[in-house]
Short mmCIF file of C-alpha atoms and ligand atoms in Angstrom, two decimals:
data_model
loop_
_atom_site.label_atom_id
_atom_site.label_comp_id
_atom_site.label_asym_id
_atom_site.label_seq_id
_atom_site.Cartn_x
_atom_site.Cartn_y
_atom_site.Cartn_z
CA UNK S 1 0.00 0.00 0.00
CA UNK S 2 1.45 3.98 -1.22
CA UNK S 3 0.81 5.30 2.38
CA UNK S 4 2.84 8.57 1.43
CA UNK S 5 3.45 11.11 -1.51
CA UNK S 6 6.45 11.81 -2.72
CA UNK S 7 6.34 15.20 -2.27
CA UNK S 8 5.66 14.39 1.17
CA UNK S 9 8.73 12.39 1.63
CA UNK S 10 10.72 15.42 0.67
CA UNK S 11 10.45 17.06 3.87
CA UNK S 12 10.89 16.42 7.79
CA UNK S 13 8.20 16.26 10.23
CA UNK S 14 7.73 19.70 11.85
CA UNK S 15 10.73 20.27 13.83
CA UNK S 16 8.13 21.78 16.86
CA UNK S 17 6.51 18.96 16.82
CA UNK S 18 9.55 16.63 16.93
CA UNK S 19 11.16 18.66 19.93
CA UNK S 20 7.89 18.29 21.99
CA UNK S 21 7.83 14.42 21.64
CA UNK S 22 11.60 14.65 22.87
CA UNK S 23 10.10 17.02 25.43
CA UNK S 24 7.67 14.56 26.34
CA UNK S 25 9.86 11.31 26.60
CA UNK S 26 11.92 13.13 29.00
CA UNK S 27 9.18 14.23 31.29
CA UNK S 28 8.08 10.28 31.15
CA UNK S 29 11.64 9.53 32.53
CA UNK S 30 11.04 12.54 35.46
CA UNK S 31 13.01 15.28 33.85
CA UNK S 32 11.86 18.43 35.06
CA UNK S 33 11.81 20.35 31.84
CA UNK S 34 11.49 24.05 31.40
CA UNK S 35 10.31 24.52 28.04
CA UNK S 36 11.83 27.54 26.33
CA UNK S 37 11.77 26.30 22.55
CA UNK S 38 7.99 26.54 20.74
CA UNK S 39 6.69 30.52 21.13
CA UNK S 40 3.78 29.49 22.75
CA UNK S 41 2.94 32.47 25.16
CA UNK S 42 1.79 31.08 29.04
CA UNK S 43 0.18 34.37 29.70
CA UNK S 44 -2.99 33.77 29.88
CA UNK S 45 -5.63 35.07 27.41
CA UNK S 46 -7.10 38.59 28.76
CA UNK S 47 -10.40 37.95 30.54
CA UNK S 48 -12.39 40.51 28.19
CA UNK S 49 -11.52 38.07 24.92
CA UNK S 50 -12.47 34.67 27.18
CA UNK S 51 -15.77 36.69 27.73
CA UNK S 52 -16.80 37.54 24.78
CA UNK S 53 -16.29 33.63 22.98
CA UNK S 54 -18.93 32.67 26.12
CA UNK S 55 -21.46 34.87 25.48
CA UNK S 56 -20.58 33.87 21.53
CA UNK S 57 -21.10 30.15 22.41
CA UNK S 58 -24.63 31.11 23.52
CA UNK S 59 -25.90 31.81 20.52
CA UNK S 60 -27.12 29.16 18.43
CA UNK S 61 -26.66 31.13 15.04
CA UNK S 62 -23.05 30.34 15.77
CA UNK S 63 -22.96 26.78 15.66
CA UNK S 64 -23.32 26.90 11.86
CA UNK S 65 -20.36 26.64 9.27
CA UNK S 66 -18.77 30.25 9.49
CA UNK S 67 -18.56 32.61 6.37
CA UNK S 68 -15.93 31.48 4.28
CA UNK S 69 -13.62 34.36 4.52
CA UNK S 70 -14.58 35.32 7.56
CA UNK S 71 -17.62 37.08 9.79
CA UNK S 72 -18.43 40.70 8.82
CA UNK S 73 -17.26 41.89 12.61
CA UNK S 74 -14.34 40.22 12.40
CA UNK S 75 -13.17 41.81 9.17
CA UNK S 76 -13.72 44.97 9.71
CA UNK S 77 -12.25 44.80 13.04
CA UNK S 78 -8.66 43.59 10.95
CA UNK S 79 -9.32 46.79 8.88
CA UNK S 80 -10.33 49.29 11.55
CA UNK S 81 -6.65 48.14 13.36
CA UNK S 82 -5.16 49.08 9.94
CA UNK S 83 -6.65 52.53 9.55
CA UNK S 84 -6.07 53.41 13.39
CA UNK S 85 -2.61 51.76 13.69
CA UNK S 86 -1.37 52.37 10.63
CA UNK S 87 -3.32 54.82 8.61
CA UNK S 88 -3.66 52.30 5.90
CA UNK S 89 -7.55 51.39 4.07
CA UNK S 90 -7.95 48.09 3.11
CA UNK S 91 -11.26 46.42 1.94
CA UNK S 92 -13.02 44.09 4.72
CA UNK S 93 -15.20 42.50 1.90
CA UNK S 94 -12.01 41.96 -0.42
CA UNK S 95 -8.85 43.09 0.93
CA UNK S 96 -9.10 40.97 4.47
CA UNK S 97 -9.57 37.41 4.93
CA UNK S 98 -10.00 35.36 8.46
CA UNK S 99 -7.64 32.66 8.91
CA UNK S 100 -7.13 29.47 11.01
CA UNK S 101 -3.98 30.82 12.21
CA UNK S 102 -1.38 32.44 10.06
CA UNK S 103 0.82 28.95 9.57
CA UNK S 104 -2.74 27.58 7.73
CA UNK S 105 -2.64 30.16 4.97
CA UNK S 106 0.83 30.66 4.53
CA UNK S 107 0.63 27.01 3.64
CA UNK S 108 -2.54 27.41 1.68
CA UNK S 109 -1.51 30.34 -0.17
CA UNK S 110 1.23 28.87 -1.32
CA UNK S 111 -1.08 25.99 -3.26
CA UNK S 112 -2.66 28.88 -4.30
CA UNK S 113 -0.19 30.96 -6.16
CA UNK S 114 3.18 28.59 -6.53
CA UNK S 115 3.32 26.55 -9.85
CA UNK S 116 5.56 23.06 -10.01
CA UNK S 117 9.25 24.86 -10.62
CA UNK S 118 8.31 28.18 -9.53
CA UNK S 119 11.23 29.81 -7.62
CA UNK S 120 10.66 31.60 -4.01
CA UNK S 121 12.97 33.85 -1.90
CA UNK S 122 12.87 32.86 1.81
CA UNK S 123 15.35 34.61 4.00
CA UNK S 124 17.49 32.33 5.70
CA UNK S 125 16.93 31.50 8.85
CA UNK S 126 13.21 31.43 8.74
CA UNK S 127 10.45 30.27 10.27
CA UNK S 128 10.22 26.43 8.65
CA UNK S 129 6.59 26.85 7.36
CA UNK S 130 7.72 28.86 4.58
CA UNK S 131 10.26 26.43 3.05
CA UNK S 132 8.22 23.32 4.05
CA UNK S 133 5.16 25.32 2.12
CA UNK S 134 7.22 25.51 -0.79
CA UNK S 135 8.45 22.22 -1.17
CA UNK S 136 4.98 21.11 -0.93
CA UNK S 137 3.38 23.33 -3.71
CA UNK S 138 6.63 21.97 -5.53
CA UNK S 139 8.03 25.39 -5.87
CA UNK S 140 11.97 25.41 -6.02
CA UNK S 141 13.44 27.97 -2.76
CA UNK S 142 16.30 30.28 -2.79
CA UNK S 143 17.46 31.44 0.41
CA UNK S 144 18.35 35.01 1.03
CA UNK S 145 20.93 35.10 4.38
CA UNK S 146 20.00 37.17 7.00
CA UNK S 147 23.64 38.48 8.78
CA UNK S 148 23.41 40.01 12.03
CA UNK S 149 26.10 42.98 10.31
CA UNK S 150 23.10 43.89 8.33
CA UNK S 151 20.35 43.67 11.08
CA UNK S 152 19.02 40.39 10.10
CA UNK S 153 17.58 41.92 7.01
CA UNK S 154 18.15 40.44 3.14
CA UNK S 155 20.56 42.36 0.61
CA UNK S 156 18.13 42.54 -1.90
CA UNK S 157 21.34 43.56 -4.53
CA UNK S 158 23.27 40.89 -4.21
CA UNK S 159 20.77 38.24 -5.19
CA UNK S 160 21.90 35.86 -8.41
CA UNK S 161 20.29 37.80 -11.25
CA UNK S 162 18.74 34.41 -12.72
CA UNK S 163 17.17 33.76 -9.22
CA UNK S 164 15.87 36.77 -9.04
CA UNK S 165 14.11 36.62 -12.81
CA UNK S 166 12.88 32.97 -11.69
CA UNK S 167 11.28 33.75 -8.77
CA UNK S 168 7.56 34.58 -8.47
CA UNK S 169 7.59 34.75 -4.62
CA UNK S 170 9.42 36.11 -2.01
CA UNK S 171 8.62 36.07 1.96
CA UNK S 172 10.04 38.57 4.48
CA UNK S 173 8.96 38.32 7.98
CA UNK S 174 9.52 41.50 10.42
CA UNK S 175 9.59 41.97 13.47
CA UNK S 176 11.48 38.50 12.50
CA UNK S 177 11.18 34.99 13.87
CA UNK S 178 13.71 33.85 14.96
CA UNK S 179 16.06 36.89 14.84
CA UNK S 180 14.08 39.61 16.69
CA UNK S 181 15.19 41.93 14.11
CA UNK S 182 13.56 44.85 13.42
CA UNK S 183 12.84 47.09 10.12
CA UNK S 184 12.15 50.63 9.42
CA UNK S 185 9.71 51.60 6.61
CA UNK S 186 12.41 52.42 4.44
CA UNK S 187 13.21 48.76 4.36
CA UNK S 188 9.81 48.30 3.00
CA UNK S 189 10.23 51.15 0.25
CA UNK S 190 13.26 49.01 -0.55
CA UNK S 191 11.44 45.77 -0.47
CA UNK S 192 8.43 46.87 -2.65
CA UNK S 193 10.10 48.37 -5.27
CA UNK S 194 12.61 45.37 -5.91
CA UNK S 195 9.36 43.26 -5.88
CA UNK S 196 8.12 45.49 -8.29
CA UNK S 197 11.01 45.73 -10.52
CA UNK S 198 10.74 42.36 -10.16
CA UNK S 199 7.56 41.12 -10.84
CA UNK S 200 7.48 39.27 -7.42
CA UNK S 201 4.53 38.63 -5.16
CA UNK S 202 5.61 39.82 -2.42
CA UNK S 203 4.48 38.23 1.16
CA UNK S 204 5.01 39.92 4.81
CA UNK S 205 4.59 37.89 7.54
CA UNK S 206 3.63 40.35 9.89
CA UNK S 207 2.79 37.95 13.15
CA UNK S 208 4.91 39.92 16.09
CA UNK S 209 3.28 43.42 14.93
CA UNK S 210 2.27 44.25 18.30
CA UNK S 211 4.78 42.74 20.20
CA UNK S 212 6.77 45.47 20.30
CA UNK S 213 9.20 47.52 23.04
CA UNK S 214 11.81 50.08 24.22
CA UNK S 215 9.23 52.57 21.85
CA UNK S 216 9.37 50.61 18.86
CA UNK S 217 6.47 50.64 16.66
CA UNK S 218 6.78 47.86 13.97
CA UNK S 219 5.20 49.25 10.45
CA UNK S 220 3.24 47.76 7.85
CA UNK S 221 4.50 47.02 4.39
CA UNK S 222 1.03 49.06 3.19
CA UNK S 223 2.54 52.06 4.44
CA UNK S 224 4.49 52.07 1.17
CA UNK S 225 2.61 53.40 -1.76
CA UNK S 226 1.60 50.87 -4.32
CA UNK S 227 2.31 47.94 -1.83
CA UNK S 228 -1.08 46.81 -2.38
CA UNK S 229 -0.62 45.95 -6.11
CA UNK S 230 1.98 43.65 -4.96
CA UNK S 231 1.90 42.10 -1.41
CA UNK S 232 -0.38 40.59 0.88
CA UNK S 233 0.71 40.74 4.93
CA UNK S 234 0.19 37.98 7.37
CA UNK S 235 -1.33 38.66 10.79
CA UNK S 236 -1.77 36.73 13.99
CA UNK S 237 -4.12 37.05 17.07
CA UNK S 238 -1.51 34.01 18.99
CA UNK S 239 1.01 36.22 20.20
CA UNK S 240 -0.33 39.86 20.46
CA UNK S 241 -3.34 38.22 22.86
CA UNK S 242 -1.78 34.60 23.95
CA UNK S 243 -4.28 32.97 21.66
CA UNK S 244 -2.28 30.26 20.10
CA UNK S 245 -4.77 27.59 20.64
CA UNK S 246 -7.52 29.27 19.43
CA UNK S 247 -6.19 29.09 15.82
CA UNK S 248 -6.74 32.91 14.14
CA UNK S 249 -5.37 35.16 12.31
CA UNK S 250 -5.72 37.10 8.99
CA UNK S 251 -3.88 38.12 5.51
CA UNK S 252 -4.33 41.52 4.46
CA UNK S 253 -3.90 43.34 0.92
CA UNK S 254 -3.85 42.32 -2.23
CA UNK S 255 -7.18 41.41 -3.59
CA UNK S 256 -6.87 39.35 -6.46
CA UNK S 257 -3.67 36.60 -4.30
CA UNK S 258 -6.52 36.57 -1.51
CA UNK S 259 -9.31 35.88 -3.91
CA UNK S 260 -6.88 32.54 -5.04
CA UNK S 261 -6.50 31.77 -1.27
CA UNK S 262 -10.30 32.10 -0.72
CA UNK S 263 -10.96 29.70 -4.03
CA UNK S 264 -8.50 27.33 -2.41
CA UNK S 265 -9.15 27.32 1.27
CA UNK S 266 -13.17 27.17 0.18
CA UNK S 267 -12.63 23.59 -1.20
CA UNK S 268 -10.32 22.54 1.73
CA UNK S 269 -11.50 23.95 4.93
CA UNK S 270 -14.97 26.15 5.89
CA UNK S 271 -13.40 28.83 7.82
CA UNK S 272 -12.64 29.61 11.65
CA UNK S 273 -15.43 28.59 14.49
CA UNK S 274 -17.69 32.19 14.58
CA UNK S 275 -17.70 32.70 18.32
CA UNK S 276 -13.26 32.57 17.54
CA UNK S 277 -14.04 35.40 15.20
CA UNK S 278 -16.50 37.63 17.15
CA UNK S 279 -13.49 37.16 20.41
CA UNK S 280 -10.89 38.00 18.16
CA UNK S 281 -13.22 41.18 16.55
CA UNK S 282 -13.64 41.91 20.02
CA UNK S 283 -9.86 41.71 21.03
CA UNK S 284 -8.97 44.08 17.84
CA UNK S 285 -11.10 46.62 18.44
CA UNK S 286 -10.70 46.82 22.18
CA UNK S 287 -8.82 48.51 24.70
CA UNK S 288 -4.81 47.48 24.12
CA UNK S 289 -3.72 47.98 27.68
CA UNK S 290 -3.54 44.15 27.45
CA UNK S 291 -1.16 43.85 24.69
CA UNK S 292 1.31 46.18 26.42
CA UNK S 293 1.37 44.90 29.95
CA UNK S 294 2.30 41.33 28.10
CA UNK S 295 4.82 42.94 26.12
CA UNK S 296 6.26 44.81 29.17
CA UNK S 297 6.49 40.80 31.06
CA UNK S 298 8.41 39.75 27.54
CA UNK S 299 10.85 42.50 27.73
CA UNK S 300 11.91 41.85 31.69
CA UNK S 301 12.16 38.03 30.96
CA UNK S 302 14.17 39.16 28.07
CA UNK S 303 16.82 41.42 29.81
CA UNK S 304 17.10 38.79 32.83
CA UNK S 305 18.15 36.28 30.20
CA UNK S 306 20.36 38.14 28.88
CA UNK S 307 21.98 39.08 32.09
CA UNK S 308 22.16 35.34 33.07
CA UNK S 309 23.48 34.38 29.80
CA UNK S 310 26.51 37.07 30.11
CA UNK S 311 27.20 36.13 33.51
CA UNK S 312 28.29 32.53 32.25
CA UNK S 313 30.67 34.37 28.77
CA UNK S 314 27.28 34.05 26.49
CA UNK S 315 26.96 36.90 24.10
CA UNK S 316 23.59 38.13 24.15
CA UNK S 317 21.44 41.13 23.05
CA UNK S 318 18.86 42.51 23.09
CA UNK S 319 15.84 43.41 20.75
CA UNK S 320 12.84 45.65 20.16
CA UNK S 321 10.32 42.87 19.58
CA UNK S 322 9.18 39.28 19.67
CA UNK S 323 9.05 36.88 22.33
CA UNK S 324 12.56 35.35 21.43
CA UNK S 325 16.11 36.02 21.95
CA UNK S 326 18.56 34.54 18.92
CA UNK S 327 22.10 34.00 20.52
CA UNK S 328 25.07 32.63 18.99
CA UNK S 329 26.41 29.65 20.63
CA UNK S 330 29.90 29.49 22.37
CA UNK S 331 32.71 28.39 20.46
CA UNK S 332 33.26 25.28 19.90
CA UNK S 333 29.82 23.80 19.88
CA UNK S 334 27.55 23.21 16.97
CA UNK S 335 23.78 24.66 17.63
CA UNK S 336 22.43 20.98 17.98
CA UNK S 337 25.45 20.33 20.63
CA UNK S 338 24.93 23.27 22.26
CA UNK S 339 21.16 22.75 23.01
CA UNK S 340 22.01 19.00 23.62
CA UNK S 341 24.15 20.41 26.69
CA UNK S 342 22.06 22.90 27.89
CA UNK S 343 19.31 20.09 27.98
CA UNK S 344 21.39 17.77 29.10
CA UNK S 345 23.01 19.68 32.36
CA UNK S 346 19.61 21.29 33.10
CA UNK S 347 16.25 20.46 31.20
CA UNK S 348 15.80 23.51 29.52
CA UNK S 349 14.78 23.06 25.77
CA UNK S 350 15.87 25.78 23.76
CA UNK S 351 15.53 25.42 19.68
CA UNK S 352 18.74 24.96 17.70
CA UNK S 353 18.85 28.00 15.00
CA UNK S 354 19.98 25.41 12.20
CA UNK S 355 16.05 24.53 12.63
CA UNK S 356 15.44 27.99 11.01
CA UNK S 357 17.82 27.05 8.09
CA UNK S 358 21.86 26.69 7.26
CA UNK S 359 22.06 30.60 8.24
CA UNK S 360 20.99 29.72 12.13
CA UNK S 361 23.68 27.52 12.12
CA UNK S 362 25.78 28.86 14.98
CA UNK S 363 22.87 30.15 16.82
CA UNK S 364 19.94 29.11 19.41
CA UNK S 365 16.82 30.82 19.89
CA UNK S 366 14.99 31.02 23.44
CA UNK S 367 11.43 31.78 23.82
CA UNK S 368 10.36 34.14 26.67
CA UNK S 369 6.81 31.94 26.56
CA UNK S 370 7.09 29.99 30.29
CA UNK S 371 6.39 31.22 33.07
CA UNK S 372 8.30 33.96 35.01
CA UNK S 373 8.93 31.71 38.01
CA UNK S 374 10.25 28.93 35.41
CA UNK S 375 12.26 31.34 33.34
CA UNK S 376 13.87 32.53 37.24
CA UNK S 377 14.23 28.59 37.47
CA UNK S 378 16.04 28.26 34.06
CA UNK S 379 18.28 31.33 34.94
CA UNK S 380 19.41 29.42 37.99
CA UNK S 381 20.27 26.47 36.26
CA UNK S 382 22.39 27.63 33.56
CA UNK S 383 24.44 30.29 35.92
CA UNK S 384 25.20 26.99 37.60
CA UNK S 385 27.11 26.00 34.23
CA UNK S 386 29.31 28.97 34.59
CA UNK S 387 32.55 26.94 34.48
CA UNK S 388 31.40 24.91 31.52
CA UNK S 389 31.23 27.93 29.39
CA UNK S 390 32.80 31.06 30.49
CA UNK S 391 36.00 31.81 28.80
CA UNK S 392 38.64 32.36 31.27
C1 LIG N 401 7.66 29.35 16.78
O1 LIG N 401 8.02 28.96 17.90
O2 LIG N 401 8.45 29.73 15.91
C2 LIG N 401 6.19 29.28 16.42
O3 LIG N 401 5.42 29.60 17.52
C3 LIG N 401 5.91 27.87 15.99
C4 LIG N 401 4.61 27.73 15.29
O4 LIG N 401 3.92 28.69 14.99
O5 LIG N 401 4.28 26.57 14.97
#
């Protein structure tokens, strides 16, 4: 029996989903693990969102399929953030669509748009889906290094001239996963006019918007004038408002690449649960107090992680956004060996940046997504290691 596709066998299980097995096994064997790998926030979702999916649950209307591309409120909530955030108008009946999570339509979008042999830019490292996305929509990738001497951020110039009249795609991702790099709007000028030179769809994964410090206010790619004729953005309700589990999110812009996404998702899925929307309408287009005090608890985890890694000869730094630090790992170690020993000496997962692509290679990332008390915990821990690592 064919139990598998071949384009299936050409690529890995999800490397999140491999680490929490590992995770898993070792808690079966008593480990006390402190899991600092998958950015899953553990603050818990605000109480006016919770609310607001009960009353939703109430209401009989809303345990029928869902719109396809999304509830009325819910779209227009997406669009209201864009005019008040941004000053950008978008479209709720064609220029917004409701998502089951971001990951789902970057995924389906690329089905959508990517042709056998078509060529994509993905900036290297990355977050996986993007590559994995590819391969399966049989679309040929090109990486585009992201060096911390030019802020994590692709030289646009120096890509191969035949890659760049090949490809019909390219992905950028700011605030960036797993970097925490950061990008001014002039970066976007840059960005849409080489994807317009180009002839390049042009995709922003935009899921960290809000999680944002130290003043900095992460911008859209629609800021730029004509972005629309070329990009769509990716947004995410998981991190902004701990909401991973609830599965939503949104793309933005372009109307006739979301139309393709709608045609496709239509004949594979029927759209997020309603009462997911209204909460998520309702966490858009409220108060966002919320989003700030989380971001504030992000930032202190972040600087007391970087103190601790220091204190044991760790170069550190840190960033204006994201839940993650990306560090490189001492000399001498590879990423996997590094994490291997860190897991090893004191049950702390962090993800090896060579997960991201051959550009993390030489790096880790650490999510600031467990608890204060635990992160504390994991600071303890690895100070003990000081004699392991710290160059005399
Ligand atoms: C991450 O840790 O990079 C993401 O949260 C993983 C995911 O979205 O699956």
């Amino acid at each position: 029996m064919k139990y598998r596709s071949t384009k299936l066998s050409n690529i890995p299980p999800y490397q999140f989903a491999e680490i929490q097995k590992r995770k898993y096994e070792l808690i079966d064997t008593g480990v006390d693990i402190i899991d600092l790998g998958v950015g899953d926030p553990d603050l818990p979702t605000p109480d006016h969102i919770v609310s607001r999916m009960i009353d939703e649950l109430g209401n009989p209307a809303n345990s029928r399929y869902p719109s396809f591309g999304g509830c009325q409120e819910f779209r227009e909530a997406v669009a209201d953030f864009y005019r008040r955030t941004y000053g950008v108008e978008l479209d709720p009946k064609t220029e917004v669509h409701a998502l089951i999570g971001s990951k789902e339509g970057i995924g389906h979008l690329m089905q959508a748009v990517v042709d056998p042999g078509d060529s994509v830019l993905i900036p290297d490292p990355s977050y996986p889906v993007y590559r994995m996305a590819t391969i399966l929509a049989e679309g040929s990738y090109h990486p585009m290094p992201l060096e911390a001497e030019n802020g994590f951020k692709p030289k646009f110039s120096i890509i191969d001239k035949d890659i760049v009249n090949n490809a019909t795609v390219m992905f950028l991702n700011y605030p960036n996963n797993p970097t925490g790099a950061t990008v001014d709007l002039e970066f976007y000028k840059q960005a849409v006019d080489f994807a317009k030179r180009n002839d390049i769809l042009l995709i922003n994964d935009s899921a960290y918007n809000m999680v944002t410090y130290n003043g900095y206010k992460a911008p859209t790619v629609f800021q730029v004038s004509g972005a629309k004729n070329l990009a769509v953005e990716f947004g995410s309700l998981s991190k902004s408002y701990s909401m991973t589990g609830w599965r939503i999110g949104y793309v933005v812009g372009n109307k006739d690449v979301i139309n393709s996404l709608s045609i496709y998702k239509s004949n594979i899925d029927t759209g997020v649960f309603t009462p997911i929307q209204k909460a998520g309408a309702h966490a858009l287009n409220s108060d966002q107090s919320c989003v700030e005090e989380h971001n504030q608890i992000y930032k202190k985890r972040g600087e007391a992680m970087i103190k601790a890694l220091q204190s044991i000869g760790i170069k550190a730094e840190t960033t204006n956004a994201t839940i993650f630090l990306w560090v490189p790992v001492p000399e001498g170690y590879t990423s996997e060996q590094f994490v291997a020993t860190i897991l090893e000496h004191t049950g702390v997962i962090f993800t090896p940046g060579n997960v991201f692509g051959p550009s993390g290679e030489g790096y880790f990332r650490i999510s600031l997504s467990a608890s204060t008390p635990r992160i504390n915990e994991a600071i303890k821990r690895i100070k003990e290691l000081k004699d392991r690592f710290l160059v005399q």
